[in-house]
Amino acid sequence: MKEIATRANVSVATVSKVLNGTGNISEETAKRILDIASDLNYHPNLYARTLKKGNSRTIGILAEDLTVFNTPPVVDGIGAFCEEHDYRYIFENLRINQLKIDPDVDQDTYNKIKNNAISHMESMQVDGIIYVGCHSHRIIPSVYDNDLPFVCAYCISSSLAIPSILYDDEHSAYDAVTLLIKKGHKKIGTVTGKTGSAHARWRLTGYQEALYDNNIPYNPKLCMKGDWSRDSGYNAAKELLKLNVTAIFSQNDEMAMGIMDACSEANIIVGKDLSLIGFDNRELSTVCRPQLSTIEPPLYDIGYTAAESLIARIENKPNVLRGEIRLPCRIIERAST
C-alpha cells in the first residue's frame, strides 16, 4: 500500500479508502490508485486485516469425510452462501469414514482427530466453524467449550445453543409409505438401515405412523433389518417376498438395488408386480431399470442454511436459529412405483 501511495503521489490513508471502498475520493484519483494496484498485482494481507479489524470474514468447514455422498452438496451450499455474502472458507477433511472410525465406538481416536482440527481452525483465526457430519450422530459437547460460533450440518449437537441443520427423515418416510398406500397397497414391507442409526430409527417411525394413520396394523414380520448395503437389501427382500408383500419401502437406494436383484431372480417385475421406493436419490436410482422412485434429501439447502445461521451468529444478527432445524425432503416418483 505504501508503494501504491508513492506511485500515485497520495497518502497511504487515501489508498486504504479506495481499496476498501470507503471515503469520498475523486474518481480520477481512485482510478489512478486502482490502476497502479492492478499493475502491482496487489492483494490485501488478510491476516493483517484480521488482526486490525478483529474478524477475517473467513469460516472453517470441518467435514467428517469428503468421500461420503452427502458431503459435497452440503459444502457446495455453504460455499454458495459464503460467495453471496463475501466470506471465504478453509476446508479440512477428517477422513473418519475412510479410516473406519466410528464416532460412537472409537470415541478417543475420533475426539483426538476432531479436537486437533478445531484447534487448527482456531489458530487460522476463522470467525466460526461449520461441522459437517457423514451421518446424523450426536456430537460430544465438550469440544464446544469456547466462544467460537459453531453450527452442525448433517449431525446433531447436544447443546440447544448450537444449531443442528438436518432433514426430516421421519416425515419423509411417512410421505413415502403414504404414497404406496394411496396406490392401493396394504401389505408394505420395509428394509431398515443399521441398528443404532438415527436415520434408521426415524425412518422406521415414519413408516409405522403412516400405517397407523391409514388403519393398517403394523406387522413386525414385514420389517427386515439391513445395514445400508446392496447385499442386505437382497437378503431382506428374499424374506419379504415369501410373505407376499406388494410394496417395499427401502431406507436407502443401495438396499433398493439389492431388492431389485431379488425380484429379478424371482421373476417379479418391479413397478408392475411390486412397488418399490428408496431414499437418498443417489445416481444409481436413475441408471437402474426400472428407474427407482426415491426421497431426495435437501443436502445443498442444509449447507446453505448452516452457513446462513453461522454468519448470522458471527455478525450478531437477531433471530438466529437454535436447536434442531429439520428441512423437508422431496419425493421423486419414477417407474418403480
PDB file of N, CA and C in Angstrom, residues 288-333:
ATOM      1  N   CYS A 288     -30.775 -47.638 -13.072  1.00  0.00           N
ATOM      2  CA  CYS A 288     -31.355 -48.978 -12.999  1.00  0.00           C
ATOM      3  C   CYS A 288     -32.617 -49.031 -13.863  1.00  0.00           C
ATOM      4  N   ARG A 289     -33.102 -50.227 -14.113  1.00  0.00           N
ATOM      5  CA  ARG A 289     -34.347 -50.400 -14.856  1.00  0.00           C
ATOM      6  C   ARG A 289     -35.267 -51.334 -14.083  1.00  0.00           C
ATOM      7  N   PRO A 290     -36.442 -50.893 -13.673  1.00  0.00           N
ATOM      8  CA  PRO A 290     -36.966 -49.540 -13.911  1.00  0.00           C
ATOM      9  C   PRO A 290     -36.263 -48.517 -13.020  1.00  0.00           C
ATOM     10  N   GLN A 291     -36.365 -47.264 -13.416  1.00  0.00           N
ATOM     11  CA  GLN A 291     -35.793 -46.229 -12.567  1.00  0.00           C
ATOM     12  C   GLN A 291     -36.508 -46.200 -11.222  1.00  0.00           C
ATOM     13  N   LEU A 292     -35.738 -45.897 -10.182  1.00  0.00           N
ATOM     14  CA  LEU A 292     -36.225 -46.036  -8.809  1.00  0.00           C
ATOM     15  C   LEU A 292     -36.872 -44.759  -8.290  1.00  0.00           C
ATOM     16  N   SER A 293     -38.098 -44.889  -7.781  1.00  0.00           N
ATOM     17  CA  SER A 293     -38.696 -43.790  -7.014  1.00  0.00           C
ATOM     18  C   SER A 293     -37.927 -43.659  -5.702  1.00  0.00           C
ATOM     19  N   THR A 294     -37.753 -42.440  -5.227  1.00  0.00           N
ATOM     20  CA  THR A 294     -36.896 -42.252  -4.061  1.00  0.00           C
ATOM     21  C   THR A 294     -37.205 -40.929  -3.366  1.00  0.00           C
ATOM     22  N   ILE A 295     -36.553 -40.717  -2.229  1.00  0.00           N
ATOM     23  CA  ILE A 295     -36.658 -39.470  -1.474  1.00  0.00           C
ATOM     24  C   ILE A 295     -35.357 -38.688  -1.660  1.00  0.00           C
ATOM     25  N   GLU A 296     -35.481 -37.421  -2.016  1.00  0.00           N
ATOM     26  CA  GLU A 296     -34.294 -36.592  -2.220  1.00  0.00           C
ATOM     27  C   GLU A 296     -34.066 -35.688  -0.994  1.00  0.00           C
ATOM     28  N   PRO A 297     -32.990 -35.910  -0.233  1.00  0.00           N
ATOM     29  CA  PRO A 297     -32.696 -35.028   0.902  1.00  0.00           C
ATOM     30  C   PRO A 297     -32.205 -33.670   0.408  1.00  0.00           C
ATOM     31  N   PRO A 298     -32.490 -32.588   1.130  1.00  0.00           N
ATOM     32  CA  PRO A 298     -32.090 -31.242   0.696  1.00  0.00           C
ATOM     33  C   PRO A 298     -30.657 -30.920   1.121  1.00  0.00           C
ATOM     34  N   LEU A 299     -29.686 -31.648   0.561  1.00  0.00           N
ATOM     35  CA  LEU A 299     -28.307 -31.533   1.039  1.00  0.00           C
ATOM     36  C   LEU A 299     -27.725 -30.138   0.797  1.00  0.00           C
ATOM     37  N   TYR A 300     -27.936 -29.609  -0.395  1.00  0.00           N
ATOM     38  CA  TYR A 300     -27.452 -28.247  -0.696  1.00  0.00           C
ATOM     39  C   TYR A 300     -28.070 -27.240   0.274  1.00  0.00           C
ATOM     40  N   ASP A 301     -29.375 -27.389   0.526  1.00  0.00           N
ATOM     41  CA  ASP A 301     -30.068 -26.458   1.423  1.00  0.00           C
ATOM     42  C   ASP A 301     -29.556 -26.564   2.855  1.00  0.00           C
ATOM     43  N   ILE A 302     -29.154 -27.770   3.262  1.00  0.00           N
ATOM     44  CA  ILE A 302     -28.570 -27.935   4.597  1.00  0.00           C
ATOM     45  C   ILE A 302     -27.305 -27.096   4.714  1.00  0.00           C
ATOM     46  N   GLY A 303     -26.440 -27.167   3.697  1.00  0.00           N
ATOM     47  CA  GLY A 303     -25.219 -26.372   3.718  1.00  0.00           C
ATOM     48  C   GLY A 303     -25.491 -24.883   3.676  1.00  0.00           C
ATOM     49  N   TYR A 304     -26.418 -24.488   2.822  1.00  0.00           N
ATOM     50  CA  TYR A 304     -26.750 -23.071   2.674  1.00  0.00           C
ATOM     51  C   TYR A 304     -27.313 -22.512   3.982  1.00  0.00           C
ATOM     52  N   THR A 305     -28.229 -23.265   4.600  1.00  0.00           N
ATOM     53  CA  THR A 305     -28.847 -22.826   5.859  1.00  0.00           C
ATOM     54  C   THR A 305     -27.827 -22.802   6.989  1.00  0.00           C
ATOM     55  N   ALA A 306     -26.906 -23.775   6.991  1.00  0.00           N
ATOM     56  CA  ALA A 306     -25.868 -23.809   8.024  1.00  0.00           C
ATOM     57  C   ALA A 306     -24.975 -22.578   7.933  1.00  0.00           C
ATOM     58  N   ALA A 307     -24.597 -22.207   6.713  1.00  0.00           N
ATOM     59  CA  ALA A 307     -23.763 -21.018   6.529  1.00  0.00           C
ATOM     60  C   ALA A 307     -24.526 -19.753   6.909  1.00  0.00           C
ATOM     61  N   GLU A 308     -25.793 -19.704   6.531  1.00  0.00           N
ATOM     62  CA  GLU A 308     -26.630 -18.552   6.886  1.00  0.00           C
ATOM     63  C   GLU A 308     -26.716 -18.399   8.403  1.00  0.00           C
ATOM     64  N   SER A 309     -26.909 -19.519   9.095  1.00  0.00           N
ATOM     65  CA  SER A 309     -27.019 -19.488  10.549  1.00  0.00           C
ATOM     66  C   SER A 309     -25.705 -19.068  11.196  1.00  0.00           C
ATOM     67  N   LEU A 310     -24.586 -19.630  10.708  1.00  0.00           N
ATOM     68  CA  LEU A 310     -23.287 -19.307  11.311  1.00  0.00           C
ATOM     69  C   LEU A 310     -22.941 -17.838  11.125  1.00  0.00           C
ATOM     70  N   ILE A 311     -23.116 -17.334   9.910  1.00  0.00           N
ATOM     71  CA  ILE A 311     -22.735 -15.948   9.644  1.00  0.00           C
ATOM     72  C   ILE A 311     -23.650 -14.978  10.382  1.00  0.00           C
ATOM     73  N   ALA A 312     -24.916 -15.356  10.579  1.00  0.00           N
ATOM     74  CA  ALA A 312     -25.814 -14.529  11.401  1.00  0.00           C
ATOM     75  C   ALA A 312     -25.294 -14.446  12.832  1.00  0.00           C
ATOM     76  N   ARG A 313     -24.776 -15.561  13.335  1.00  0.00           N
ATOM     77  CA  ARG A 313     -24.222 -15.566  14.684  1.00  0.00           C
ATOM     78  C   ARG A 313     -22.935 -14.744  14.748  1.00  0.00           C
ATOM     79  N   ILE A 314     -22.107 -14.871  13.722  1.00  0.00           N
ATOM     80  CA  ILE A 314     -20.853 -14.110  13.680  1.00  0.00           C
ATOM     81  C   ILE A 314     -21.140 -12.612  13.694  1.00  0.00           C
ATOM     82  N   GLU A 315     -22.165 -12.214  12.943  1.00  0.00           N
ATOM     83  CA  GLU A 315     -22.484 -10.789  12.797  1.00  0.00           C
ATOM     84  C   GLU A 315     -23.509 -10.301  13.822  1.00  0.00           C
ATOM     85  N   ASN A 316     -23.804 -11.170  14.807  1.00  0.00           N
ATOM     86  CA  ASN A 316     -24.723 -10.803  15.906  1.00  0.00           C
ATOM     87  C   ASN A 316     -26.075 -10.317  15.405  1.00  0.00           C
ATOM     88  N   LYS A 317     -26.587 -11.009  14.393  1.00  0.00           N
ATOM     89  CA  LYS A 317     -27.909 -10.651  13.874  1.00  0.00           C
ATOM     90  C   LYS A 317     -28.999 -11.285  14.745  1.00  0.00           C
ATOM     91  N   PRO A 318     -30.167 -10.658  14.842  1.00  0.00           N
ATOM     92  CA  PRO A 318     -31.256 -11.213  15.666  1.00  0.00           C
ATOM     93  C   PRO A 318     -31.902 -12.420  15.005  1.00  0.00           C
ATOM     94  N   ASN A 319     -32.667 -13.152  15.807  1.00  0.00           N
ATOM     95  CA  ASN A 319     -33.463 -14.285  15.322  1.00  0.00           C
ATOM     96  C   ASN A 319     -32.620 -15.378  14.688  1.00  0.00           C
ATOM     97  N   VAL A 320     -31.437 -15.627  15.260  1.00  0.00           N
ATOM     98  CA  VAL A 320     -30.611 -16.712  14.739  1.00  0.00           C
ATOM     99  C   VAL A 320     -31.227 -18.046  15.130  1.00  0.00           C
ATOM    100  N   LEU A 321     -30.990 -19.073  14.310  1.00  0.00           N
ATOM    101  CA  LEU A 321     -31.576 -20.385  14.541  1.00  0.00           C
ATOM    102  C   LEU A 321     -30.945 -21.050  15.767  1.00  0.00           C
ATOM    103  N   ARG A 322     -31.758 -21.851  16.460  1.00  0.00           N
ATOM    104  CA  ARG A 322     -31.285 -22.597  17.612  1.00  0.00           C
ATOM    105  C   ARG A 322     -31.855 -24.011  17.553  1.00  0.00           C
ATOM    106  N   GLY A 323     -31.199 -24.931  18.253  1.00  0.00           N
ATOM    107  CA  GLY A 323     -31.709 -26.294  18.344  1.00  0.00           C
ATOM    108  C   GLY A 323     -31.620 -27.037  17.014  1.00  0.00           C
ATOM    109  N   GLU A 324     -32.504 -28.032  16.835  1.00  0.00           N
ATOM    110  CA  GLU A 324     -32.512 -28.852  15.620  1.00  0.00           C
ATOM    111  C   GLU A 324     -33.468 -28.245  14.594  1.00  0.00           C
ATOM    112  N   ILE A 325     -32.944 -27.991  13.410  1.00  0.00           N
ATOM    113  CA  ILE A 325     -33.748 -27.453  12.306  1.00  0.00           C
ATOM    114  C   ILE A 325     -33.835 -28.549  11.244  1.00  0.00           C
ATOM    115  N   ARG A 326     -35.032 -29.071  11.010  1.00  0.00           N
ATOM    116  CA  ARG A 326     -35.217 -30.184  10.071  1.00  0.00           C
ATOM    117  C   ARG A 326     -35.883 -29.668   8.787  1.00  0.00           C
ATOM    118  N   LEU A 327     -35.169 -29.771   7.690  1.00  0.00           N
ATOM    119  CA  LEU A 327     -35.659 -29.286   6.403  1.00  0.00           C
ATOM    120  C   LEU A 327     -36.441 -30.397   5.691  1.00  0.00           C
ATOM    121  N   PRO A 328     -37.446 -30.039   4.900  1.00  0.00           N
ATOM    122  CA  PRO A 328     -38.246 -31.053   4.210  1.00  0.00           C
ATOM    123  C   PRO A 328     -37.489 -31.696   3.050  1.00  0.00           C
ATOM    124  N   CYS A 329     -37.794 -32.965   2.802  1.00  0.00           N
ATOM    125  CA  CYS A 329     -37.262 -33.682   1.639  1.00  0.00           C
ATOM    126  C   CYS A 329     -38.295 -33.652   0.511  1.00  0.00           C
ATOM    127  N   ARG A 330     -37.928 -34.230  -0.617  1.00  0.00           N
ATOM    128  CA  ARG A 330     -38.822 -34.250  -1.785  1.00  0.00           C
ATOM    129  C   ARG A 330     -38.945 -35.665  -2.346  1.00  0.00           C
ATOM    130  N   ILE A 331     -40.168 -36.083  -2.605  1.00  0.00           N
ATOM    131  CA  ILE A 331     -40.381 -37.387  -3.249  1.00  0.00           C
ATOM    132  C   ILE A 331     -40.150 -37.242  -4.754  1.00  0.00           C
ATOM    133  N   ILE A 332     -39.345 -38.132  -5.302  1.00  0.00           N
ATOM    134  CA  ILE A 332     -39.166 -38.184  -6.759  1.00  0.00           C
ATOM    135  C   ILE A 332     -39.755 -39.513  -7.217  1.00  0.00           C
ATOM    136  N   GLU A 333     -40.888 -39.442  -7.879  1.00  0.00           N
ATOM    137  CA  GLU A 333     -41.566 -40.661  -8.299  1.00  0.00           C
ATOM    138  C   GLU A 333     -41.130 -41.053  -9.709  1.00  0.00           C
TER     139      GLU A 333
END
